[in-house]
Amino acid sequence: MQKLLFCLMQIWGYALISMLPVAAFAVSPAKEPILRCFVTYAGSTEVIETGLSSNPYQVAAHDIQGRFRFKPVMIGEHGRISYIKLYTYFQTNKTDIPIHQASYFPPFRRNKQAYLLTPHNSLYAGEVERELQYHCTLKNLAS
């Protein structure tokens, strides 16, 4: 009787395991947040994406048509955002001049869908008041 019960338990165990989807056993990688900024200058829009970084000084600024530099920084680890800072510089022959810095701190919404993090910003710089526009979305998948 015990042997029969043991055999039935094994059969039922295999049957239950075989009914589970294969995905239940798969270990999915941690989902990292994505900061996506839409930067427009002179009628042309560039999409700049950034992920988490541990060192803000290692994040490169993006050249915007030789007139501006845009640097989105998202600091954190293990899928958690500590802060987000957005820097904009006006380029001159001698140096880059900081003209804008925006800071965002937790809590951030956790959402699979990207949502608008910043307002639509218009920045003006230089002798002829060149205009750069940007807005950023955040897709924060951490739970």
mmCIF file of N, CA and C in Angstrom:
data_model
loop_
_atom_site.group_PDB
_atom_site.id
_atom_site.type_symbol
_atom_site.label_atom_id
_atom_site.label_comp_id
_atom_site.label_asym_id
_atom_site.label_seq_id
_atom_site.Cartn_x
_atom_site.Cartn_y
_atom_site.Cartn_z
ATOM 1 N N MET A 1 0.829 -1.198 0.000
ATOM 2 C CA MET A 1 0.000 0.000 0.000
ATOM 3 C C MET A 1 0.866 1.253 0.000
ATOM 4 N N GLN A 2 1.919 1.241 0.826
ATOM 5 C CA GLN A 2 2.798 2.410 0.864
ATOM 6 C C GLN A 2 3.491 2.622 -0.465
ATOM 7 N N LYS A 3 3.875 1.523 -1.097
ATOM 8 C CA LYS A 3 4.537 1.613 -2.388
ATOM 9 C C LYS A 3 3.582 2.200 -3.430
ATOM 10 N N LEU A 4 2.327 1.776 -3.379
ATOM 11 C CA LEU A 4 1.324 2.287 -4.304
ATOM 12 C C LEU A 4 1.115 3.785 -4.086
ATOM 13 N N LEU A 5 1.014 4.184 -2.820
ATOM 14 C CA LEU A 5 0.847 5.599 -2.503
ATOM 15 C C LEU A 5 2.049 6.418 -2.980
ATOM 16 N N PHE A 6 3.222 5.892 -2.769
ATOM 17 C CA PHE A 6 4.441 6.571 -3.204
ATOM 18 C C PHE A 6 4.443 6.743 -4.725
ATOM 19 N N CYS A 7 4.049 5.705 -5.447
ATOM 20 C CA CYS A 7 3.990 5.778 -6.909
ATOM 21 C C CYS A 7 2.955 6.796 -7.364
ATOM 22 N N LEU A 8 1.802 6.816 -6.717
ATOM 23 C CA LEU A 8 0.758 7.785 -7.072
ATOM 24 C C LEU A 8 1.224 9.218 -6.811
ATOM 25 N N MET A 9 1.928 9.430 -5.707
ATOM 26 C CA MET A 9 2.439 10.769 -5.393
ATOM 27 C C MET A 9 3.455 11.211 -6.438
ATOM 28 N N GLN A 10 4.288 10.282 -6.884
ATOM 29 C CA GLN A 10 5.269 10.628 -7.912
ATOM 30 C C GLN A 10 4.571 10.991 -9.209
ATOM 31 N N ILE A 11 3.573 10.203 -9.597
ATOM 32 C CA ILE A 11 2.845 10.461 -10.843
ATOM 33 C C ILE A 11 2.154 11.812 -10.773
ATOM 34 N N TRP A 12 1.466 12.080 -9.648
ATOM 35 C CA TRP A 12 0.784 13.361 -9.489
ATOM 36 C C TRP A 12 1.782 14.512 -9.477
ATOM 37 N N GLY A 13 2.926 14.321 -8.853
ATOM 38 C CA GLY A 13 3.953 15.365 -8.818
ATOM 39 C C GLY A 13 4.459 15.691 -10.206
ATOM 40 N N TYR A 14 4.738 14.652 -11.002
ATOM 41 C CA TYR A 14 5.189 14.890 -12.375
ATOM 42 C C TYR A 14 4.102 15.545 -13.206
ATOM 43 N N ALA A 15 2.855 15.137 -12.982
ATOM 44 C CA ALA A 15 1.737 15.718 -13.738
ATOM 45 C C ALA A 15 1.586 17.202 -13.413
ATOM 46 N N LEU A 16 1.682 17.536 -12.137
ATOM 47 C CA LEU A 16 1.545 18.946 -11.756
ATOM 48 C C LEU A 16 2.687 19.798 -12.303
ATOM 49 N N ILE A 17 3.897 19.274 -12.224
ATOM 50 C CA ILE A 17 5.050 20.019 -12.733
ATOM 51 C C ILE A 17 4.951 20.202 -14.234
ATOM 52 N N SER A 18 4.474 19.184 -14.940
ATOM 53 C CA SER A 18 4.379 19.301 -16.394
ATOM 54 C C SER A 18 3.310 20.289 -16.819
ATOM 55 N N MET A 19 2.346 20.576 -15.948
ATOM 56 C CA MET A 19 1.305 21.539 -16.291
ATOM 57 C C MET A 19 1.756 22.974 -16.064
ATOM 58 N N LEU A 20 2.817 23.189 -15.291
ATOM 59 C CA LEU A 20 3.310 24.548 -15.067
ATOM 60 C C LEU A 20 3.972 25.073 -16.325
ATOM 61 N N PRO A 21 3.791 26.349 -16.627
ATOM 62 C CA PRO A 21 4.469 26.902 -17.801
ATOM 63 C C PRO A 21 5.979 26.909 -17.589
ATOM 64 N N VAL A 22 6.686 26.778 -18.675
ATOM 65 C CA VAL A 22 8.145 26.770 -18.619
ATOM 66 C C VAL A 22 8.660 28.086 -18.050
ATOM 67 N N ALA A 23 7.964 29.175 -18.308
ATOM 68 C CA ALA A 23 8.403 30.488 -17.834
ATOM 69 C C ALA A 23 8.450 30.559 -16.310
ATOM 70 N N ALA A 24 7.706 29.704 -15.636
ATOM 71 C CA ALA A 24 7.715 29.731 -14.173
ATOM 72 C C ALA A 24 9.082 29.366 -13.621
ATOM 73 N N PHE A 25 9.868 28.625 -14.382
ATOM 74 C CA PHE A 25 11.188 28.210 -13.925
ATOM 75 C C PHE A 25 12.292 29.125 -14.422
ATOM 76 N N ALA A 26 11.967 29.975 -15.363
ATOM 77 C CA ALA A 26 12.982 30.868 -15.929
ATOM 78 C C ALA A 26 13.242 32.009 -14.961
ATOM 79 N N VAL A 27 14.478 32.382 -14.806
ATOM 80 C CA VAL A 27 14.849 33.506 -13.961
ATOM 81 C C VAL A 27 15.058 34.694 -14.893
ATOM 82 N N SER A 28 14.182 35.672 -14.768
ATOM 83 C CA SER A 28 14.298 36.830 -15.661
ATOM 84 C C SER A 28 15.270 37.838 -15.072
ATOM 85 N N PRO A 29 16.019 38.524 -15.928
ATOM 86 C CA PRO A 29 16.951 39.521 -15.425
ATOM 87 C C PRO A 29 16.196 40.700 -14.815
ATOM 88 N N ALA A 30 16.846 41.388 -13.908
ATOM 89 C CA ALA A 30 16.230 42.550 -13.268
ATOM 90 C C ALA A 30 15.952 43.613 -14.315
ATOM 91 N N LYS A 31 14.795 44.200 -14.240
ATOM 92 C CA LYS A 31 14.416 45.255 -15.181
ATOM 93 C C LYS A 31 14.960 46.574 -14.655
ATOM 94 N N GLU A 32 15.691 47.252 -15.495
ATOM 95 C CA GLU A 32 16.292 48.525 -15.112
ATOM 96 C C GLU A 32 15.433 49.676 -15.630
ATOM 97 N N PRO A 33 15.372 50.779 -14.916
ATOM 98 C CA PRO A 33 14.640 51.937 -15.402
ATOM 99 C C PRO A 33 15.336 52.551 -16.617
ATOM 100 N N ILE A 34 14.539 53.185 -17.461
ATOM 101 C CA ILE A 34 15.060 53.837 -18.663
ATOM 102 C C ILE A 34 14.586 55.284 -18.674
ATOM 103 N N LEU A 35 15.532 56.208 -18.778
ATOM 104 C CA LEU A 35 15.231 57.623 -18.925
ATOM 105 C C LEU A 35 15.413 57.955 -20.399
ATOM 106 N N ARG A 36 14.368 58.460 -21.022
ATOM 107 C CA ARG A 36 14.404 58.785 -22.447
ATOM 108 C C ARG A 36 14.080 60.273 -22.606
ATOM 109 N N CYS A 37 15.033 61.030 -23.163
ATOM 110 C CA CYS A 37 14.850 62.469 -23.352
ATOM 111 C C CYS A 37 14.753 62.788 -24.838
ATOM 112 N N PHE A 38 13.813 63.643 -25.165
ATOM 113 C CA PHE A 38 13.588 64.093 -26.533
ATOM 114 C C PHE A 38 14.082 65.532 -26.611
ATOM 115 N N VAL A 39 15.197 65.725 -27.305
ATOM 116 C CA VAL A 39 15.866 67.027 -27.353
ATOM 117 C C VAL A 39 15.729 67.580 -28.774
ATOM 118 N N THR A 40 15.155 68.779 -28.880
ATOM 119 C CA THR A 40 14.915 69.387 -30.186
ATOM 120 C C THR A 40 15.701 70.681 -30.316
ATOM 121 N N TYR A 41 16.428 70.789 -31.432
ATOM 122 C CA TYR A 41 17.130 72.028 -31.767
ATOM 123 C C TYR A 41 17.069 72.194 -33.283
ATOM 124 N N ALA A 42 16.736 73.388 -33.732
ATOM 125 C CA ALA A 42 16.686 73.744 -35.161
ATOM 126 C C ALA A 42 15.816 72.761 -35.947
ATOM 127 N N GLY A 43 14.692 72.371 -35.378
ATOM 128 C CA GLY A 43 13.739 71.520 -36.074
ATOM 129 C C GLY A 43 14.094 70.042 -36.114
ATOM 130 N N SER A 44 15.189 69.655 -35.490
ATOM 131 C CA SER A 44 15.617 68.260 -35.477
ATOM 132 C C SER A 44 15.556 67.733 -34.036
ATOM 133 N N THR A 45 14.939 66.548 -33.868
ATOM 134 C CA THR A 45 14.800 65.965 -32.532
ATOM 135 C C THR A 45 15.692 64.737 -32.401
ATOM 136 N N GLU A 46 16.443 64.698 -31.323
ATOM 137 C CA GLU A 46 17.267 63.539 -30.983
ATOM 138 C C GLU A 46 16.669 62.875 -29.756
ATOM 139 N N VAL A 47 16.665 61.553 -29.755
ATOM 140 C CA VAL A 47 16.201 60.800 -28.595
ATOM 141 C C VAL A 47 17.445 60.268 -27.884
ATOM 142 N N ILE A 48 17.585 60.657 -26.618
ATOM 143 C CA ILE A 48 18.744 60.257 -25.822
ATOM 144 C C ILE A 48 18.245 59.382 -24.683
ATOM 145 N N GLU A 49 18.728 58.137 -24.651
ATOM 146 C CA GLU A 49 18.335 57.199 -23.594
ATOM 147 C C GLU A 49 19.498 56.981 -22.645
ATOM 148 N N THR A 50 19.164 56.833 -21.387
ATOM 149 C CA THR A 50 20.187 56.526 -20.395
ATOM 150 C C THR A 50 19.630 55.543 -19.378
ATOM 151 N N GLY A 51 20.525 54.752 -18.826
ATOM 152 C CA GLY A 51 20.166 53.807 -17.773
ATOM 153 C C GLY A 51 20.809 54.240 -16.470
ATOM 154 N N LEU A 52 20.749 53.368 -15.504
ATOM 155 C CA LEU A 52 21.343 53.671 -14.203
ATOM 156 C C LEU A 52 22.861 53.726 -14.283
ATOM 157 N N SER A 53 23.432 54.613 -13.509
ATOM 158 C CA SER A 53 24.880 54.748 -13.397
ATOM 159 C C SER A 53 25.204 54.925 -11.920
ATOM 160 N N SER A 54 26.433 54.582 -11.559
ATOM 161 C CA SER A 54 26.843 54.776 -10.170
ATOM 162 C C SER A 54 27.722 56.008 -10.008
ATOM 163 N N ASN A 55 28.194 56.564 -11.123
ATOM 164 C CA ASN A 55 29.094 57.717 -11.066
ATOM 165 C C ASN A 55 28.655 58.780 -12.072
ATOM 166 N N PRO A 56 28.191 59.928 -11.593
ATOM 167 C CA PRO A 56 27.702 60.949 -12.532
ATOM 168 C C PRO A 56 28.801 61.534 -13.420
ATOM 169 N N TYR A 57 30.043 61.435 -12.994
ATOM 170 C CA TYR A 57 31.137 62.021 -13.762
ATOM 171 C C TYR A 57 31.544 61.144 -14.951
ATOM 172 N N GLN A 58 31.083 59.913 -14.971
ATOM 173 C CA GLN A 58 31.386 59.031 -16.096
ATOM 174 C C GLN A 58 30.321 59.072 -17.184
ATOM 175 N N VAL A 59 29.234 59.789 -16.945
ATOM 176 C CA VAL A 59 28.169 59.912 -17.942
ATOM 177 C C VAL A 59 28.565 60.994 -18.937
ATOM 178 N N ALA A 60 28.534 60.660 -20.208
ATOM 179 C CA ALA A 60 28.942 61.605 -21.252
ATOM 180 C C ALA A 60 27.799 62.553 -21.621
ATOM 181 N N ALA A 61 28.163 63.789 -21.918
ATOM 182 C CA ALA A 61 27.200 64.765 -22.431
ATOM 183 C C ALA A 61 27.077 64.554 -23.944
ATOM 184 N N HIS A 62 25.867 64.721 -24.475
ATOM 185 C CA HIS A 62 25.598 64.513 -25.897
ATOM 186 C C HIS A 62 25.659 65.850 -26.635
ATOM 187 N N ASP A 63 26.381 65.854 -27.733
ATOM 188 C CA ASP A 63 26.480 67.053 -28.569
ATOM 189 C C ASP A 63 25.176 67.243 -29.341
ATOM 190 N N ILE A 64 24.648 68.452 -29.306
ATOM 191 C CA ILE A 64 23.431 68.788 -30.047
ATOM 192 C C ILE A 64 23.817 69.807 -31.122
ATOM 193 N N GLN A 65 24.159 69.307 -32.293
ATOM 194 C CA GLN A 65 24.484 70.095 -33.487
ATOM 195 C C GLN A 65 25.559 71.161 -33.257
ATOM 196 N N GLY A 66 26.499 70.888 -32.374
ATOM 197 C CA GLY A 66 27.600 71.815 -32.148
ATOM 198 C C GLY A 66 27.217 73.096 -31.422
ATOM 199 N N ARG A 67 25.978 73.187 -30.952
ATOM 200 C CA ARG A 67 25.509 74.401 -30.260
ATOM 201 C C ARG A 67 25.263 74.182 -28.770
ATOM 202 N N PHE A 68 24.766 73.013 -28.438
ATOM 203 C CA PHE A 68 24.436 72.691 -27.053
ATOM 204 C C PHE A 68 25.020 71.323 -26.715
ATOM 205 N N ARG A 69 25.102 71.041 -25.422
ATOM 206 C CA ARG A 69 25.418 69.707 -24.926
ATOM 207 C C ARG A 69 24.344 69.371 -23.892
ATOM 208 N N PHE A 70 23.846 68.145 -23.941
ATOM 209 C CA PHE A 70 22.778 67.710 -23.050
ATOM 210 C C PHE A 70 23.257 66.456 -22.323
ATOM 211 N N LYS A 71 23.142 66.472 -20.998
ATOM 212 C CA LYS A 71 23.657 65.364 -20.189
ATOM 213 C C LYS A 71 22.576 64.884 -19.212
ATOM 214 N N PRO A 72 21.925 63.766 -19.523
ATOM 215 C CA PRO A 72 20.979 63.178 -18.573
ATOM 216 C C PRO A 72 21.705 62.193 -17.660
ATOM 217 N N VAL A 73 21.524 62.326 -16.362
ATOM 218 C CA VAL A 73 22.207 61.470 -15.387
ATOM 219 C C VAL A 73 21.156 60.824 -14.489
ATOM 220 N N MET A 74 21.180 59.486 -14.432
ATOM 221 C CA MET A 74 20.283 58.755 -13.544
ATOM 222 C C MET A 74 21.158 57.880 -12.645
ATOM 223 N N ILE A 75 21.212 58.234 -11.374
ATOM 224 C CA ILE A 75 22.084 57.553 -10.419
ATOM 225 C C ILE A 75 21.260 56.592 -9.568
ATOM 226 N N GLY A 76 21.796 55.385 -9.389
ATOM 227 C CA GLY A 76 21.138 54.385 -8.563
ATOM 228 C C GLY A 76 21.799 53.040 -8.752
ATOM 229 N N GLU A 77 21.211 52.023 -8.151
ATOM 230 C CA GLU A 77 21.728 50.660 -8.297
ATOM 231 C C GLU A 77 20.622 49.663 -8.024
ATOM 232 N N HIS A 78 20.775 48.486 -8.557
ATOM 233 C CA HIS A 78 19.837 47.382 -8.370
ATOM 234 C C HIS A 78 18.409 47.769 -8.751
ATOM 235 N N GLY A 79 18.266 48.533 -9.826
ATOM 236 C CA GLY A 79 16.945 48.911 -10.298
ATOM 237 C C GLY A 79 16.292 50.053 -9.545
ATOM 238 N N ARG A 80 16.964 50.600 -8.552
ATOM 239 C CA ARG A 80 16.407 51.703 -7.743
ATOM 240 C C ARG A 80 17.097 53.010 -8.117
ATOM 241 N N ILE A 81 16.309 54.036 -8.310
ATOM 242 C CA ILE A 81 16.840 55.349 -8.690
ATOM 243 C C ILE A 81 17.067 56.184 -7.438
ATOM 244 N N SER A 82 18.287 56.698 -7.279
ATOM 245 C CA SER A 82 18.593 57.597 -6.161
ATOM 246 C C SER A 82 18.224 59.032 -6.523
ATOM 247 N N TYR A 83 18.581 59.437 -7.745
ATOM 248 C CA TYR A 83 18.190 60.756 -8.245
ATOM 249 C C TYR A 83 18.423 60.826 -9.747
ATOM 250 N N ILE A 84 17.792 61.825 -10.351
ATOM 251 C CA ILE A 84 17.975 62.117 -11.771
ATOM 252 C C ILE A 84 18.333 63.588 -11.882
ATOM 253 N N LYS A 85 19.374 63.889 -12.655
ATOM 254 C CA LYS A 85 19.746 65.274 -12.922
ATOM 255 C C LYS A 85 19.938 65.450 -14.417
ATOM 256 N N LEU A 86 19.451 66.563 -14.924
ATOM 257 C CA LEU A 86 19.556 66.884 -16.341
ATOM 258 C C LEU A 86 20.343 68.180 -16.472
ATOM 259 N N TYR A 87 21.405 68.138 -17.271
ATOM 260 C CA TYR A 87 22.284 69.293 -17.445
ATOM 261 C C TYR A 87 22.260 69.729 -18.908
ATOM 262 N N THR A 88 22.243 71.028 -19.118
ATOM 263 C CA THR A 88 22.339 71.570 -20.470
ATOM 264 C C THR A 88 23.425 72.633 -20.485
ATOM 265 N N TYR A 89 24.268 72.572 -21.524
ATOM 266 C CA TYR A 89 25.378 73.503 -21.690
ATOM 267 C C TYR A 89 25.268 74.167 -23.054
ATOM 268 N N PHE A 90 25.624 75.442 -23.114
ATOM 269 C CA PHE A 90 25.733 76.150 -24.382
ATOM 270 C C PHE A 90 27.197 76.093 -24.800
ATOM 271 N N GLN A 91 27.451 75.692 -26.052
ATOM 272 C CA GLN A 91 28.828 75.557 -26.525
ATOM 273 C C GLN A 91 29.321 76.871 -27.123
ATOM 274 N N THR A 92 30.515 77.278 -26.700
ATOM 275 C CA THR A 92 31.177 78.428 -27.302
ATOM 276 C C THR A 92 32.532 77.955 -27.827
ATOM 277 N N ASN A 93 33.257 78.848 -28.463
ATOM 278 C CA ASN A 93 34.584 78.492 -28.979
ATOM 279 C C ASN A 93 35.541 78.139 -27.849
ATOM 280 N N LYS A 94 35.365 78.752 -26.696
ATOM 281 C CA LYS A 94 36.304 78.559 -25.587
ATOM 282 C C LYS A 94 35.907 77.426 -24.647
ATOM 283 N N THR A 95 34.634 77.348 -24.298
ATOM 284 C CA THR A 95 34.200 76.377 -23.287
ATOM 285 C C THR A 95 32.695 76.155 -23.377
ATOM 286 N N ASP A 96 32.223 75.155 -22.646
ATOM 287 C CA ASP A 96 30.784 74.932 -22.519
ATOM 288 C C ASP A 96 30.289 75.691 -21.296
ATOM 289 N N ILE A 97 29.199 76.431 -21.484
ATOM 290 C CA ILE A 97 28.640 77.246 -20.408
ATOM 291 C C ILE A 97 27.376 76.568 -19.885
ATOM 292 N N PRO A 98 27.337 76.223 -18.580
ATOM 293 C CA PRO A 98 26.106 75.617 -18.046
ATOM 294 C C PRO A 98 24.970 76.643 -18.047
ATOM 295 N N ILE A 99 23.831 76.237 -18.622
ATOM 296 C CA ILE A 99 22.686 77.157 -18.677
ATOM 297 C C ILE A 99 21.449 76.603 -17.962
ATOM 298 N N HIS A 100 21.468 75.296 -17.640
ATOM 299 C CA HIS A 100 20.273 74.717 -17.037
ATOM 300 C C HIS A 100 20.641 73.428 -16.305
ATOM 301 N N GLN A 101 20.037 73.253 -15.131
ATOM 302 C CA GLN A 101 20.183 72.004 -14.391
ATOM 303 C C GLN A 101 18.869 71.746 -13.667
ATOM 304 N N ALA A 102 18.326 70.540 -13.885
ATOM 305 C CA ALA A 102 17.073 70.153 -13.233
ATOM 306 C C ALA A 102 17.325 68.886 -12.427
ATOM 307 N N SER A 103 16.755 68.833 -11.223
ATOM 308 C CA SER A 103 16.952 67.683 -10.329
ATOM 309 C C SER A 103 15.610 67.051 -9.993
ATOM 310 N N TYR A 104 15.603 65.721 -9.965
ATOM 311 C CA TYR A 104 14.408 64.958 -9.615
ATOM 312 C C TYR A 104 14.816 63.885 -8.608
ATOM 313 N N PHE A 105 14.024 63.785 -7.548
ATOM 314 C CA PHE A 105 14.329 62.857 -6.458
ATOM 315 C C PHE A 105 13.148 61.924 -6.214
ATOM 316 N N PRO A 106 13.403 60.755 -5.601
ATOM 317 C CA PRO A 106 12.309 59.823 -5.311
ATOM 318 C C PRO A 106 11.275 60.465 -4.398
ATOM 319 N N PRO A 107 10.096 59.945 -4.395
ATOM 320 C CA PRO A 107 9.688 58.702 -5.033
ATOM 321 C C PRO A 107 9.355 58.900 -6.509
ATOM 322 N N PHE A 108 9.674 57.903 -7.321
ATOM 323 C CA PHE A 108 9.322 57.862 -8.724
ATOM 324 C C PHE A 108 8.251 56.792 -8.893
ATOM 325 N N ARG A 109 7.316 57.043 -9.793
ATOM 326 C CA ARG A 109 6.286 56.036 -10.055
ATOM 327 C C ARG A 109 6.925 54.777 -10.616
ATOM 328 N N ARG A 110 6.406 53.634 -10.240
ATOM 329 C CA ARG A 110 6.839 52.358 -10.807
ATOM 330 C C ARG A 110 5.780 51.937 -11.808
ATOM 331 N N ASN A 111 6.188 51.883 -13.052
ATOM 332 C CA ASN A 111 5.223 51.660 -14.111
ATOM 333 C C ASN A 111 5.910 51.011 -15.297
ATOM 334 N N LYS A 112 5.254 50.045 -15.918
ATOM 335 C CA LYS A 112 5.817 49.424 -17.115
ATOM 336 C C LYS A 112 5.727 50.354 -18.309
ATOM 337 N N GLN A 113 4.785 51.280 -18.265
ATOM 338 C CA GLN A 113 4.624 52.249 -19.344
ATOM 339 C C GLN A 113 5.438 53.505 -19.022
ATOM 340 N N ALA A 114 6.061 54.067 -20.035
ATOM 341 C CA ALA A 114 6.811 55.311 -19.832
ATOM 342 C C ALA A 114 5.825 56.438 -19.517
ATOM 343 N N TYR A 115 6.221 57.326 -18.618
ATOM 344 C CA TYR A 115 5.390 58.473 -18.282
ATOM 345 C C TYR A 115 6.247 59.736 -18.318
ATOM 346 N N LEU A 116 5.606 60.870 -18.509
ATOM 347 C CA LEU A 116 6.303 62.141 -18.600
ATOM 348 C C LEU A 116 6.890 62.518 -17.245
ATOM 349 N N LEU A 117 8.203 62.634 -17.189
ATOM 350 C CA LEU A 117 8.886 62.994 -15.940
ATOM 351 C C LEU A 117 9.041 64.504 -15.830
ATOM 352 N N THR A 118 9.395 65.144 -16.929
ATOM 353 C CA THR A 118 9.662 66.589 -16.921
ATOM 354 C C THR A 118 8.572 67.327 -17.681
ATOM 355 N N PRO A 119 8.464 68.615 -17.447
ATOM 356 C CA PRO A 119 7.610 69.407 -18.340
ATOM 357 C C PRO A 119 8.343 69.593 -19.674
ATOM 358 N N HIS A 120 7.665 70.191 -20.632
ATOM 359 C CA HIS A 120 8.321 70.558 -21.888
ATOM 360 C C HIS A 120 9.091 71.851 -21.616
ATOM 361 N N ASN A 121 10.412 71.782 -21.726
ATOM 362 C CA ASN A 121 11.276 72.912 -21.399
ATOM 363 C C ASN A 121 11.803 73.577 -22.657
ATOM 364 N N SER A 122 11.882 74.908 -22.630
ATOM 365 C CA SER A 122 12.511 75.681 -23.695
ATOM 366 C C SER A 122 13.629 76.494 -23.071
ATOM 367 N N LEU A 123 14.848 76.321 -23.601
ATOM 368 C CA LEU A 123 16.018 77.022 -23.083
ATOM 369 C C LEU A 123 16.573 77.923 -24.174
ATOM 370 N N TYR A 124 17.029 79.113 -23.785
ATOM 371 C CA TYR A 124 17.557 80.082 -24.745
ATOM 372 C C TYR A 124 18.958 80.499 -24.297
ATOM 373 N N ALA A 125 19.890 80.559 -25.265
ATOM 374 C CA ALA A 125 21.262 80.922 -24.909
ATOM 375 C C ALA A 125 21.984 81.502 -26.121
ATOM 376 N N GLY A 126 23.030 82.252 -25.827
ATOM 377 C CA GLY A 126 23.861 82.834 -26.874
ATOM 378 C C GLY A 126 23.389 84.208 -27.288
ATOM 379 N N GLU A 127 24.192 84.847 -28.118
ATOM 380 C CA GLU A 127 23.877 86.211 -28.548
ATOM 381 C C GLU A 127 22.594 86.287 -29.359
ATOM 382 N N VAL A 128 22.306 85.241 -30.123
ATOM 383 C CA VAL A 128 21.089 85.271 -30.942
ATOM 384 C C VAL A 128 19.963 84.438 -30.308
ATOM 385 N N GLU A 129 20.134 84.131 -29.030
ATOM 386 C CA GLU A 129 19.107 83.407 -28.266
ATOM 387 C C GLU A 129 18.665 82.125 -28.976
ATOM 388 N N ARG A 130 19.607 81.221 -29.179
ATOM 389 C CA ARG A 130 19.291 79.925 -29.776
ATOM 390 C C ARG A 130 18.390 79.152 -28.805
ATOM 391 N N GLU A 131 17.429 78.418 -29.365
ATOM 392 C CA GLU A 131 16.448 77.721 -28.540
ATOM 393 C C GLU A 131 16.647 76.202 -28.608
ATOM 394 N N LEU A 132 16.708 75.589 -27.451
ATOM 395 C CA LEU A 132 16.728 74.136 -27.318
ATOM 396 C C LEU A 132 15.501 73.752 -26.504
ATOM 397 N N GLN A 133 14.786 72.738 -26.958
ATOM 398 C CA GLN A 133 13.615 72.256 -26.236
ATOM 399 C C GLN A 133 13.853 70.801 -25.844
ATOM 400 N N TYR A 134 13.338 70.415 -24.693
ATOM 401 C CA TYR A 134 13.437 69.008 -24.296
ATOM 402 C C TYR A 134 12.326 68.641 -23.332
ATOM 403 N N HIS A 135 12.046 67.359 -23.302
ATOM 404 C CA HIS A 135 11.229 66.741 -22.273
ATOM 405 C C HIS A 135 11.693 65.298 -22.137
ATOM 406 N N CYS A 136 11.479 64.718 -20.959
ATOM 407 C CA CYS A 136 11.956 63.361 -20.692
ATOM 408 C C CYS A 136 10.834 62.495 -20.129
ATOM 409 N N THR A 137 10.901 61.224 -20.495
ATOM 410 C CA THR A 137 9.990 60.233 -19.938
ATOM 411 C C THR A 137 10.803 59.228 -19.127
ATOM 412 N N LEU A 138 10.127 58.584 -18.188
ATOM 413 C CA LEU A 138 10.773 57.580 -17.356
ATOM 414 C C LEU A 138 9.947 56.306 -17.410
ATOM 415 N N LYS A 139 10.638 55.210 -17.650
ATOM 416 C CA LYS A 139 10.019 53.891 -17.583
ATOM 417 C C LYS A 139 10.700 53.186 -16.428
ATOM 418 N N ASN A 140 10.020 53.139 -15.288
ATOM 419 C CA ASN A 140 10.609 52.628 -14.049
ATOM 420 C C ASN A 140 10.002 51.267 -13.747
ATOM 421 N N LEU A 141 10.759 50.209 -14.002
ATOM 422 C CA LEU A 141 10.229 48.858 -13.881
ATOM 423 C C LEU A 141 10.495 48.192 -12.553
ATOM 424 N N ALA A 142 11.271 48.827 -11.699
ATOM 425 C CA ALA A 142 11.616 48.213 -10.409
ATOM 426 C C ALA A 142 10.358 48.074 -9.557
ATOM 427 N N SER A 143 10.337 47.038 -8.751
ATOM 428 C CA SER A 143 9.160 46.856 -7.887
ATOM 429 C C SER A 143 9.489 47.130 -6.447
#
